[in-house]
mmCIF file of C-alpha atoms in Angstrom:
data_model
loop_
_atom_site.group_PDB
_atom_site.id
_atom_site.type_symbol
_atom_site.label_atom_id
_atom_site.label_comp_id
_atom_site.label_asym_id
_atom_site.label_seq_id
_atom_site.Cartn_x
_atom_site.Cartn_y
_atom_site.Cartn_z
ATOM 1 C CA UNK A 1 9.294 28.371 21.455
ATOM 2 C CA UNK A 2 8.272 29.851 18.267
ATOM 3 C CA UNK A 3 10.408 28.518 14.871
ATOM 4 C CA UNK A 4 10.182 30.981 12.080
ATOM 5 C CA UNK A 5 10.980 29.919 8.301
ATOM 6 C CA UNK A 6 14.113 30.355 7.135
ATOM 7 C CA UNK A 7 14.048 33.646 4.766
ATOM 8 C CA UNK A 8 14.692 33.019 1.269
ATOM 9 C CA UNK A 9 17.746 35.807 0.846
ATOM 10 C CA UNK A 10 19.613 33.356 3.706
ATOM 11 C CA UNK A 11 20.312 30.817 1.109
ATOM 12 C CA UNK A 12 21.083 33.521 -1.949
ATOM 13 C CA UNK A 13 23.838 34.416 1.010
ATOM 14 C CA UNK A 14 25.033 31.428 1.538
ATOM 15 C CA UNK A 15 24.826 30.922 -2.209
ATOM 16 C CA UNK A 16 27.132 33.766 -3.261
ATOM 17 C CA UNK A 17 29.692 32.583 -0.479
ATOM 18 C CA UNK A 18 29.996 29.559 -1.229
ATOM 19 C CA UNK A 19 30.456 30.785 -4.723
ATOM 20 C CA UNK A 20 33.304 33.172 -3.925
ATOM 21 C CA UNK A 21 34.915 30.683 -1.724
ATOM 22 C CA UNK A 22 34.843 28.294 -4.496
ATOM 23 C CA UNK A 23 36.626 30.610 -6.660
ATOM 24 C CA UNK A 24 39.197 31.675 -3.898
ATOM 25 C CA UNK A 25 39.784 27.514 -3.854
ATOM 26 C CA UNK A 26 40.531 27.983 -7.480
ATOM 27 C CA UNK A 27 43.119 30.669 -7.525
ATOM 28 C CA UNK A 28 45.032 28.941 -4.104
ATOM 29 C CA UNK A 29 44.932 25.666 -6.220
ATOM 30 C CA UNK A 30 46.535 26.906 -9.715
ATOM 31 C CA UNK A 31 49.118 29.107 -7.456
ATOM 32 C CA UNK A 32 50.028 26.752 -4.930
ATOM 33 C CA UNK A 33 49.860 23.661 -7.476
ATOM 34 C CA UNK A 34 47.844 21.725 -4.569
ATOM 35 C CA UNK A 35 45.466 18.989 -6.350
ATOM 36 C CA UNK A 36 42.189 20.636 -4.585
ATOM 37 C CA UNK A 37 39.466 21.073 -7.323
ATOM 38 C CA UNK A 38 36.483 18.632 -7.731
ATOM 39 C CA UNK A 39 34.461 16.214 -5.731
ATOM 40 C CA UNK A 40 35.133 12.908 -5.232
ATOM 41 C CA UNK A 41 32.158 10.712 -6.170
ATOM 42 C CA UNK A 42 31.311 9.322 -2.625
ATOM 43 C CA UNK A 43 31.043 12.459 -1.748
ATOM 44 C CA UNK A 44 27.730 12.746 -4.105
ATOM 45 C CA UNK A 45 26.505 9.285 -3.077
ATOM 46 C CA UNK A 46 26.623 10.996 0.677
ATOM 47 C CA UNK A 47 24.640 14.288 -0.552
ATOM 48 C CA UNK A 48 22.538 12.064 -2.484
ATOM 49 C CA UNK A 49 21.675 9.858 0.150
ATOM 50 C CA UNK A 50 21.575 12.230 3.450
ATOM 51 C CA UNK A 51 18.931 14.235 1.168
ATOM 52 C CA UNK A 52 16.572 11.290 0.470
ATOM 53 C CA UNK A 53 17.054 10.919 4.684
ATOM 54 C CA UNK A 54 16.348 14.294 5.453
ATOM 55 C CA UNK A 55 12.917 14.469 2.920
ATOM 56 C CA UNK A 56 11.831 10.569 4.169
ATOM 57 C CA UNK A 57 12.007 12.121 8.311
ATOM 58 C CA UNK A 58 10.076 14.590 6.973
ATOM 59 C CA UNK A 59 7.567 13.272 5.532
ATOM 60 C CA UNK A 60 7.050 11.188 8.697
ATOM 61 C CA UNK A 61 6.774 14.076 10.728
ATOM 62 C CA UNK A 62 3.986 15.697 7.626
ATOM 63 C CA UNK A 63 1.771 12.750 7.777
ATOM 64 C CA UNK A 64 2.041 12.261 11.822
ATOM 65 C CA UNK A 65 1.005 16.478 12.015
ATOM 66 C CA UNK A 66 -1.624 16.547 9.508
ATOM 67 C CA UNK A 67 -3.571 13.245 10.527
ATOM 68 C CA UNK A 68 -6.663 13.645 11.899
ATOM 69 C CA UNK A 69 -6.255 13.262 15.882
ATOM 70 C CA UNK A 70 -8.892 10.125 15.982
ATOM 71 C CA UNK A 71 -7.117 8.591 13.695
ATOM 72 C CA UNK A 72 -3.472 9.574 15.317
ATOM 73 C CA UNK A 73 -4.287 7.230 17.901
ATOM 74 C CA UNK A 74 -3.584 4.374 15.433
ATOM 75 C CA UNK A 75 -0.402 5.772 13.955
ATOM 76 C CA UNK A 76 2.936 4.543 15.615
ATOM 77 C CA UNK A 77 3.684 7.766 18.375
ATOM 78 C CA UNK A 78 6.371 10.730 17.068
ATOM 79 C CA UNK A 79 8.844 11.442 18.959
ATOM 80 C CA UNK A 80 8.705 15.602 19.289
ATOM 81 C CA UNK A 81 12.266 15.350 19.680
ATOM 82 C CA UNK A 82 12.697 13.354 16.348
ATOM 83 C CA UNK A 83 10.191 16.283 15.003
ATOM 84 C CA UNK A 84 12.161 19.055 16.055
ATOM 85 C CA UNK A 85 15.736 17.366 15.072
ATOM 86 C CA UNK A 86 14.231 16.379 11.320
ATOM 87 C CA UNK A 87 13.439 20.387 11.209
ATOM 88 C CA UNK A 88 16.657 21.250 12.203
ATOM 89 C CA UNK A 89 17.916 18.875 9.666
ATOM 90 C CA UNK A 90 15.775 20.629 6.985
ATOM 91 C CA UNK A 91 17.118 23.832 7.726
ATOM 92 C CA UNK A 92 20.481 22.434 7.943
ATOM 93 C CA UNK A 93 20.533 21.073 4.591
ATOM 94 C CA UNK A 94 18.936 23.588 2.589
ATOM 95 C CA UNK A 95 21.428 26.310 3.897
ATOM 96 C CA UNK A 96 24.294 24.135 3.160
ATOM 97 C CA UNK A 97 23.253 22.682 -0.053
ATOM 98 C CA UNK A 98 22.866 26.565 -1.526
ATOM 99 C CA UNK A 99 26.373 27.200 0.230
ATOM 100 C CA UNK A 100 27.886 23.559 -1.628
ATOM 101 C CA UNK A 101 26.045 24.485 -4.444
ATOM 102 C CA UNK A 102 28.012 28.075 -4.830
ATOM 103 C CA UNK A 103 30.984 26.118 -3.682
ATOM 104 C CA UNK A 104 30.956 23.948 -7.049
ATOM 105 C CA UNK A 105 29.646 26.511 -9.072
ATOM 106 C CA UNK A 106 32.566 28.826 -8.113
ATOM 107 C CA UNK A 107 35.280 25.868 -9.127
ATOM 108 C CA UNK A 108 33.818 25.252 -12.308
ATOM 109 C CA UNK A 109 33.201 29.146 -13.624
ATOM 110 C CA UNK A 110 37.148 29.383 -12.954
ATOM 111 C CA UNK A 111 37.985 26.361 -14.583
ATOM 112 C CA UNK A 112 36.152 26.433 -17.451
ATOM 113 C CA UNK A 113 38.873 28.165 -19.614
ATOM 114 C CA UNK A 114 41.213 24.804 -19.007
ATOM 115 C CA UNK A 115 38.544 21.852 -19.566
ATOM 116 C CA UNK A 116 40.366 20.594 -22.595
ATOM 117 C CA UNK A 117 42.804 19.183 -20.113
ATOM 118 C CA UNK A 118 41.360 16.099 -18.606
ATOM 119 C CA UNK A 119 42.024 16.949 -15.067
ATOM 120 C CA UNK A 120 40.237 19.933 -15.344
ATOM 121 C CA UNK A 121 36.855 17.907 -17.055
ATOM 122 C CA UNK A 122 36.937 15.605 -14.807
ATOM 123 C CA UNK A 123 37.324 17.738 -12.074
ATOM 124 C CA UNK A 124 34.315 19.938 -13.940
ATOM 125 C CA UNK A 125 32.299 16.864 -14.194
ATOM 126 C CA UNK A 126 32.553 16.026 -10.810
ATOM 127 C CA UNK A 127 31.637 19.839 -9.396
ATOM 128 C CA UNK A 128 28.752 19.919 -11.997
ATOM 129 C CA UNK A 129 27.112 16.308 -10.391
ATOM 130 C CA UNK A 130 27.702 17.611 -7.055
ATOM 131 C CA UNK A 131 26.250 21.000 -7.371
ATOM 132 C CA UNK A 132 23.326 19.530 -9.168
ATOM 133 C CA UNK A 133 23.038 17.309 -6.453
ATOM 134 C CA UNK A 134 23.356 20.255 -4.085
ATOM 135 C CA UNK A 135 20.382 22.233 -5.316
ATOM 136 C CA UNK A 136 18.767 19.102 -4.840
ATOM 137 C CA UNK A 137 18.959 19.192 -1.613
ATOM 138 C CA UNK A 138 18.243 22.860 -0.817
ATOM 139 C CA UNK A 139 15.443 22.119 -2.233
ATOM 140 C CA UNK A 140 14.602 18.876 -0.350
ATOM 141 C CA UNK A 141 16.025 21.257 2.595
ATOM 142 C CA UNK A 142 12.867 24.043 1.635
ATOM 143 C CA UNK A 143 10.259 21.480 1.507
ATOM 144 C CA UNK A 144 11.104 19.532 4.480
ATOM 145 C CA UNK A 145 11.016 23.202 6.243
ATOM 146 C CA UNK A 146 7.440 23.268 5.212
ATOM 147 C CA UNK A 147 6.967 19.477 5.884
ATOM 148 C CA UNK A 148 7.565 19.578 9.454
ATOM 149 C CA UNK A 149 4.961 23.200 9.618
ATOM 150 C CA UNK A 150 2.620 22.403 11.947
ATOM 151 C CA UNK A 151 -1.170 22.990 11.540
ATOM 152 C CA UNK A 152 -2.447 25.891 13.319
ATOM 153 C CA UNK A 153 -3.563 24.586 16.725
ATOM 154 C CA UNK A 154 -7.214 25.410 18.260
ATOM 155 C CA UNK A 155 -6.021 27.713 20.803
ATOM 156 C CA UNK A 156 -6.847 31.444 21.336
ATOM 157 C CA UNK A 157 -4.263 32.237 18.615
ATOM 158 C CA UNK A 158 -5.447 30.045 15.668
ATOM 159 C CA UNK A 159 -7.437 32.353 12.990
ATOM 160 C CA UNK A 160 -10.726 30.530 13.297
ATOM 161 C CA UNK A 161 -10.751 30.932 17.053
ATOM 162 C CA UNK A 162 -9.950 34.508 16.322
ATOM 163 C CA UNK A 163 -12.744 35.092 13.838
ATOM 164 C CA UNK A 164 -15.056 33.480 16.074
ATOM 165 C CA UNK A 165 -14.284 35.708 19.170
ATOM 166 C CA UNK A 166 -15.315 38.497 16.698
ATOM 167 C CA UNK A 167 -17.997 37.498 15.555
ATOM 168 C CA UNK A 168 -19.257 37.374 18.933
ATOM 169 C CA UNK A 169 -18.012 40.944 20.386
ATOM 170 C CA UNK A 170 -19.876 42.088 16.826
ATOM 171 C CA UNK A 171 -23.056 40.101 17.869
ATOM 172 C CA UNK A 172 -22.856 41.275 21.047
ATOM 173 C CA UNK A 173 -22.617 44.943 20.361
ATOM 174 C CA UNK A 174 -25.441 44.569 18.595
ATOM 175 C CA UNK A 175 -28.179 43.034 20.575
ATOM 176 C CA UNK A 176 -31.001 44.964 21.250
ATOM 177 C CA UNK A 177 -31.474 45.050 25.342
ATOM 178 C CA UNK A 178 -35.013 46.317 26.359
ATOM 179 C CA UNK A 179 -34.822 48.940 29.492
#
């Protein structure tokens, strides 16, 4: 099974929609006079908090890949299910922080023409904490990505091996053989 990075126009995507669906959450709210803008502040405290998670996992799994296989030996065992799920979880949260992130960016551009009412700065307040908080973890998201990368292994495919096998066919070719 071969995991591939997640391209960096994915999270301008999910970016933008999350940035037209907070505006669409904006217009249904002042129309339908439903009390929907803002974040409550557990809600940070969760973001907050599930990033530190995500980047501690992966750390884990960084330090347990990159060790030196002697000294592996010594290090408590990784579980490569607890690998794979902590990359998961890395992809996982970057894509959805950039989507939360466009989310509370969308509420506030909209609002921004009624934040001398105190709903509506409070309700800015609270988007601008959480989408701060989302970027955050997009970015925790991008580097745990890379944090779980695994070194190149020394099998046939591995670039030393491969520079090595040519070095040979070159030597080989040319050998002088006597006749």
């Amino acid at each position: 099974m071969k995991i591939r990075r997640t391209p960096w126009w994915q999270y301008v995507v999910a970016l933008l929609l999350g940035l037209i669906a907070g505006c669409l959450l904006v217009q249904v709210s002042e129309s339908s006079g439903l009390s929907l803008l803002g974040a409550p502040w557990f809600v940070s405290v969760v973001l907050l908090l599930l990033g530190i998670v995500v980047l501690v996992m992966a750390l884990q799994v960084h330090q347990y890949a990159t060790t030196d296989p002697q000294k592996r030996a010594r290090l408590k065992p990784l579980d490569p299910t607890k690998a794979v799920y902590t990359l998961m979880l890395s992809k996982a949260l970057g894509l959805t922080g950039a989507a939360l992130a466009g989310w509370y960016a969308g509420q506030i551009l909209l609002v921004l023409d009624h934040i001398e009412a105190d709903y509506y700065a409070t309700a800015v307040t609270q988007c601008a904490v959480a989408a701060v908080i989302c970027l955050a973890d997009m970015v925790i998201g991008i580097v745990g990505e890379w944090l779980c990368q695994l070194p190149p292994m020394e099998g046939p495919e591995n670039p030393k091996m491969k520079a090595a096998k040519r070095r040979r066919g070159i030597a080989s070719a040319t050998a002088k053989t006597r006749h």
